[in-house]
Amino acid sequence: MPRAPKISPSAASRKPGLPTDLAALRARIAAATLPALPAQRTERARRVLSAWLDSAGADGQDVDTVLRALSSGAAACQIGDALRAQTLENPPEVVRNAACASGCAFCCILTGPDGGTITGAEARALHTALAPFAGQPDGRAWHPKACPALDPETRTCRSYAARPTICRSYLSTDAEACRTNSEGGSVQGGGVLGSHLDYLAVHAMVRAALAGAVKVHSYALRDVAVAAVTGQDARTALEQARHPVRTLGDACTALAGAAKLG
Ligand code: SF4
Ligand code: SF4
């Protein structure tokens, strides 16, 4: 009687529809659409994501490692970081004239609905960085809408090394404009670098490319930070901070229509 072929645990537990190799991933990325963004922005996201995939393949990464990096948002962060670094190599005037300084924290007063859109990789990193501060006074002791990651005395970020892409991308030439906007005003002076839209667009494209195979989420920065400083475990924090599906596309649309720096 012929012996049954051996099936490895990972192969046996592989979900139907999951891409089995990098070529299948490339095909999904080539076919992905982003109705939330203009065609030019969609094609730019496809180009930088495909280049990231080529580089992962050249590094010898297997499909499961690549899928984890894509679905967690680590890939979008790497791409955003690389593009921001490119901008900063030859900084435009707005970057050269930035008024940003340690302890200047009006931009950490989270006036939007949820403090900003972040990926799962960023949410986990932020939670890990803030968990040791659970129960201590946080930024809200300085300002009721401040990010809980903020130190209320020094007004510096207590999760600086783990701060999300949106925090790394925001700058201003006018701290007074930031103060005014933190009080509900709407004056020019601050904004995000263009690379931030690339990061969001890439994460949205990953979601579109992996639809039906792998869930790709986004999260609310403020909710993750609040959960971390109130002592919630990471799993509960991320469950509670997870965005509704449409939020990522809405964030892309809003940012595509806004002025960007650099
Ligand atoms: S973005 Fe505005 S509030 Fe934030 S550090 Fe720069 S100048 Fe200060
Ligand atoms: S994570 Fe840090 S840099 Fe970002 S909003 Fe919060 S305090 Fe500010």
Coordinates of C-alpha atoms and ligand atoms in Angstrom, one line a residue:
M1 CA 0.0 0.0 0.0
P2 CA 1.5 3.4 -1.0
R3 CA 2.4 5.7 1.9
A4 CA 0.5 8.9 2.3
P5 CA 2.5 11.9 1.3
K6 CA 3.8 13.9 4.3
I7 CA 2.1 17.3 4.7
S8 CA 4.0 19.9 6.7
P9 CA 1.9 21.6 9.5
S10 CA 2.2 25.0 7.8
A11 CA 1.1 23.6 4.4
A12 CA -1.8 21.7 6.1
S13 CA -3.0 24.8 7.9
R14 CA -2.6 27.2 5.0
K15 CA -5.8 29.1 4.4
P16 CA -7.4 28.6 0.9
G17 CA -6.7 31.6 -1.2
L18 CA -3.5 32.6 0.5
P19 CA -0.8 33.4 -2.1
T20 CA 1.7 30.5 -2.2
D21 CA 4.6 32.3 -3.7
L22 CA 5.9 35.8 -4.5
A23 CA 4.7 35.5 -8.2
A24 CA 1.2 35.1 -6.9
L25 CA 1.6 38.1 -4.6
R26 CA 3.0 40.2 -7.6
A27 CA -0.1 39.3 -9.6
R28 CA -2.4 40.4 -6.8
I29 CA -0.6 43.7 -6.5
A30 CA -0.7 44.2 -10.2
A31 CA -4.5 43.8 -10.2
A32 CA -5.3 45.8 -7.0
T33 CA -7.4 49.0 -7.4
L34 CA -7.7 51.9 -5.0
P35 CA -10.9 53.8 -5.7
A36 CA -10.1 56.2 -2.8
L37 CA -7.1 57.7 -4.7
P38 CA -6.4 59.4 -8.0
A39 CA -4.9 57.0 -10.7
Q40 CA -1.5 58.7 -10.5
R41 CA -1.3 58.1 -6.7
T42 CA -2.5 54.5 -7.1
E43 CA 0.2 53.7 -9.7
R44 CA 2.9 55.3 -7.6
A45 CA 1.8 53.1 -4.7
R46 CA 1.9 50.0 -6.9
R47 CA 5.4 51.0 -8.2
V48 CA 7.0 51.4 -4.7
L49 CA 5.2 48.3 -3.3
S50 CA 6.4 46.2 -6.3
A51 CA 9.9 47.5 -5.8
W52 CA 9.7 46.5 -2.1
L53 CA 8.5 43.1 -3.1
D54 CA 11.4 42.7 -5.6
S55 CA 13.8 43.7 -2.8
A56 CA 12.3 41.2 -0.4
G57 CA 12.6 38.5 -3.0
A58 CA 16.2 39.4 -3.7
D59 CA 16.9 39.1 0.0
G60 CA 15.6 35.5 -0.1
Q61 CA 12.5 36.2 2.1
D62 CA 9.9 33.5 1.8
V63 CA 6.2 34.2 1.0
D64 CA 5.0 33.8 4.6
T65 CA 7.6 36.3 5.9
V66 CA 6.6 38.7 3.2
L67 CA 2.9 38.2 3.9
R68 CA 3.5 39.0 7.6
A69 CA 5.4 42.2 6.7
L70 CA 2.6 43.3 4.3
S71 CA -0.4 42.6 6.5
S72 CA 1.1 44.0 9.7
G73 CA 2.0 47.3 7.9
A74 CA 5.7 46.8 8.5
A75 CA 6.2 47.0 4.7
A76 CA 4.2 50.3 4.4
C77 CA 6.3 51.7 7.3
Q78 CA 9.6 50.7 5.6
I79 CA 8.5 52.2 2.3
G80 CA 7.3 55.4 4.0
D81 CA 10.6 55.7 6.0
A82 CA 12.7 55.2 2.8
L83 CA 10.7 57.8 0.9
R84 CA 10.9 60.3 3.8
A85 CA 14.6 59.8 4.1
Q86 CA 14.9 60.5 0.4
T87 CA 13.1 63.8 0.9
L88 CA 15.2 64.7 3.8
E89 CA 18.5 64.1 1.9
N90 CA 17.8 67.2 -0.1
P91 CA 15.3 69.0 2.2
P92 CA 12.8 71.4 0.7
E93 CA 12.6 74.9 2.1
V94 CA 9.7 74.0 4.4
V95 CA 11.8 71.3 6.1
R96 CA 14.9 73.6 6.4
N97 CA 12.7 76.3 8.0
A98 CA 10.8 73.9 10.4
A99 CA 10.2 75.4 13.8
C100 CA 9.9 72.0 15.5
A101 CA 11.8 71.6 18.7
S102 CA 11.9 69.3 21.7
G103 CA 9.1 70.3 24.2
C104 CA 7.0 72.0 21.5
A105 CA 4.0 69.7 21.5
F106 CA 1.0 71.4 20.1
C107 CA 1.0 68.8 17.3
C108 CA 0.6 66.1 20.0
I109 CA -2.8 67.6 21.0
L110 CA -5.0 65.2 19.0
T111 CA -7.8 67.3 17.7
G112 CA -9.0 64.8 15.0
P113 CA -11.4 62.0 15.6
D114 CA -8.9 59.4 16.6
G115 CA -5.4 60.9 16.7
G116 CA -4.4 59.4 13.3
T117 CA -4.3 56.2 11.3
I118 CA -1.6 53.7 12.1
T119 CA -0.8 50.1 11.1
G120 CA -0.8 47.0 13.3
A121 CA 3.0 47.0 13.4
E122 CA 2.9 50.6 14.7
A123 CA 0.1 49.9 17.1
R124 CA 2.0 47.0 18.7
A125 CA 5.2 49.0 18.9
L126 CA 3.4 52.0 20.5
H127 CA 1.7 49.7 23.0
T128 CA 5.0 48.0 24.0
A129 CA 6.7 51.4 24.5
L130 CA 3.9 52.8 26.6
A131 CA 2.9 49.8 28.7
P132 CA 5.6 50.5 31.3
F133 CA 4.0 53.9 31.9
A134 CA 0.6 52.5 32.8
G135 CA -1.0 54.3 35.7
Q136 CA 1.4 57.3 35.6
P137 CA 0.3 60.8 34.8
D138 CA 0.3 61.3 31.0
G139 CA 0.0 64.1 28.4
R140 CA -3.7 64.6 29.3
A141 CA -2.5 66.2 32.6
W142 CA -1.1 69.0 30.5
H143 CA -3.9 69.2 27.9
P144 CA -7.1 67.2 27.9
K145 CA -6.7 66.2 24.3
A146 CA -3.0 65.5 24.4
C147 CA -1.6 62.2 23.3
P148 CA -1.2 59.9 26.3
A149 CA 2.3 59.1 25.1
L150 CA 3.4 62.7 26.0
D151 CA 5.3 63.4 29.2
P152 CA 3.1 66.0 30.9
E153 CA 6.1 67.8 32.5
T154 CA 8.7 67.9 29.7
R155 CA 6.2 67.6 26.8
T156 CA 8.4 65.1 25.0
C157 CA 7.2 61.9 23.5
R158 CA 7.7 58.9 25.9
S159 CA 7.5 56.5 22.9
Y160 CA 9.8 58.5 20.7
A161 CA 11.6 55.5 19.2
A162 CA 8.3 53.8 18.5
R163 CA 6.3 56.9 17.4
P164 CA 4.2 56.2 14.4
T165 CA 4.8 57.4 10.8
I166 CA 2.3 60.2 11.1
C167 CA 4.4 61.7 14.1
R168 CA 7.6 61.3 12.1
S169 CA 6.0 63.0 9.0
Y170 CA 4.4 66.1 10.6
L171 CA 6.2 69.4 10.8
S172 CA 5.6 73.1 10.8
T173 CA 7.4 76.4 10.1
D174 CA 5.2 78.1 12.6
A175 CA 4.7 76.9 16.2
E176 CA 2.1 79.6 16.8
A177 CA 0.0 78.3 13.9
C178 CA 0.2 74.9 15.6
R179 CA -0.9 76.4 18.9
T180 CA -3.9 78.1 17.1
N181 CA -4.9 74.9 15.3
S182 CA -4.7 72.9 18.5
E183 CA -7.3 75.3 19.9
G184 CA -9.6 74.6 17.0
G185 CA -8.2 77.1 14.5
S186 CA -7.4 76.4 10.9
V187 CA -4.4 78.4 9.8
Q188 CA -1.5 77.4 7.5
G189 CA 1.9 76.4 8.8
G190 CA 1.9 72.7 9.4
G191 CA 1.4 69.5 7.5
V192 CA 2.7 66.1 6.6
L193 CA 5.4 65.3 4.1
G194 CA 4.2 63.7 0.8
S195 CA 5.8 60.4 1.8
H196 CA 3.1 60.0 4.4
L197 CA 0.5 59.6 1.6
D198 CA 2.7 57.0 0.0
Y199 CA 2.8 55.0 3.3
L200 CA -1.0 55.2 3.6
A201 CA -1.6 54.3 0.0
V202 CA 0.7 51.3 0.1
H203 CA -1.1 50.0 3.2
A204 CA -4.4 50.4 1.4
M205 CA -3.0 48.7 -1.7
V206 CA -1.8 45.8 0.4
R207 CA -5.3 45.5 1.8
A208 CA -6.8 45.5 -1.7
A209 CA -4.2 43.0 -3.0
L210 CA -4.8 40.5 -0.1
A211 CA -8.6 40.8 0.0
G212 CA -10.2 37.5 0.8
A213 CA -6.9 35.9 1.8
V214 CA -5.4 37.9 4.7
K215 CA -7.0 40.6 6.9
V216 CA -5.2 43.9 6.8
H217 CA -6.3 46.4 9.5
S218 CA -5.6 50.0 10.5
Y219 CA -5.9 51.4 14.0
A220 CA -6.5 54.7 15.9
L221 CA -3.3 56.1 17.4
R222 CA -5.1 57.7 20.4
D223 CA -7.1 54.6 21.3
V224 CA -3.9 52.4 21.3
A225 CA -2.1 55.0 23.5
V226 CA -5.1 55.3 25.9
A227 CA -5.4 51.6 26.2
A228 CA -1.7 51.1 26.9
V229 CA -1.5 53.7 29.7
T230 CA -4.6 52.3 31.3
G231 CA -2.9 48.9 31.5
Q232 CA -4.9 47.0 28.9
D233 CA -3.0 44.1 27.3
A234 CA -1.9 44.5 23.7
R235 CA -4.5 42.1 22.2
T236 CA -7.4 43.9 23.9
A237 CA -5.9 47.3 23.1
L238 CA -5.7 46.5 19.4
E239 CA -9.1 45.0 19.3
Q240 CA -10.6 48.1 20.7
A241 CA -8.5 50.5 18.6
R242 CA -9.2 48.7 15.3
H243 CA -10.7 51.0 12.7
P244 CA -13.9 50.2 10.7
V245 CA -12.9 49.0 7.2
R246 CA -13.7 52.3 5.5
T247 CA -11.4 54.5 7.6
L248 CA -8.2 53.6 5.8
G249 CA -9.6 54.6 2.4
D250 CA -11.2 57.8 4.0
A251 CA -7.8 58.7 5.4
C252 CA -6.2 58.3 2.0
T253 CA -8.8 60.4 0.3
A254 CA -8.6 63.1 2.9
L255 CA -4.8 63.3 2.7
A256 CA -4.7 63.1 -1.1
G257 CA -6.9 66.3 -1.1
A258 CA -4.8 68.1 1.5
A259 CA -1.7 70.2 1.0
K260 CA 1.5 68.2 1.6
L261 CA 5.0 69.4 2.4
G262 CA 8.0 68.3 0.4
Ligands
SF4_1 S1 4.7 70.6 14.3 FE1 4.3 72.5 15.4 S2 3.8 71.9 17.5 FE2 4.8 70.2 16.5 S3 7.0 70.5 17.1 FE3 6.7 71.4 15.0 S4 6.3 73.5 15.4 FE4 6.0 72.5 17.4
SF4_2 S1 3.1 59.2 19.8 FE1 4.5 60.8 20.6 S2 5.0 62.1 18.8 FE2 3.1 60.9 18.4 S3 1.4 62.2 19.0 FE3 1.9 60.8 20.7 S4 3.3 62.1 22.0 FE4 3.2 63.0 20.0

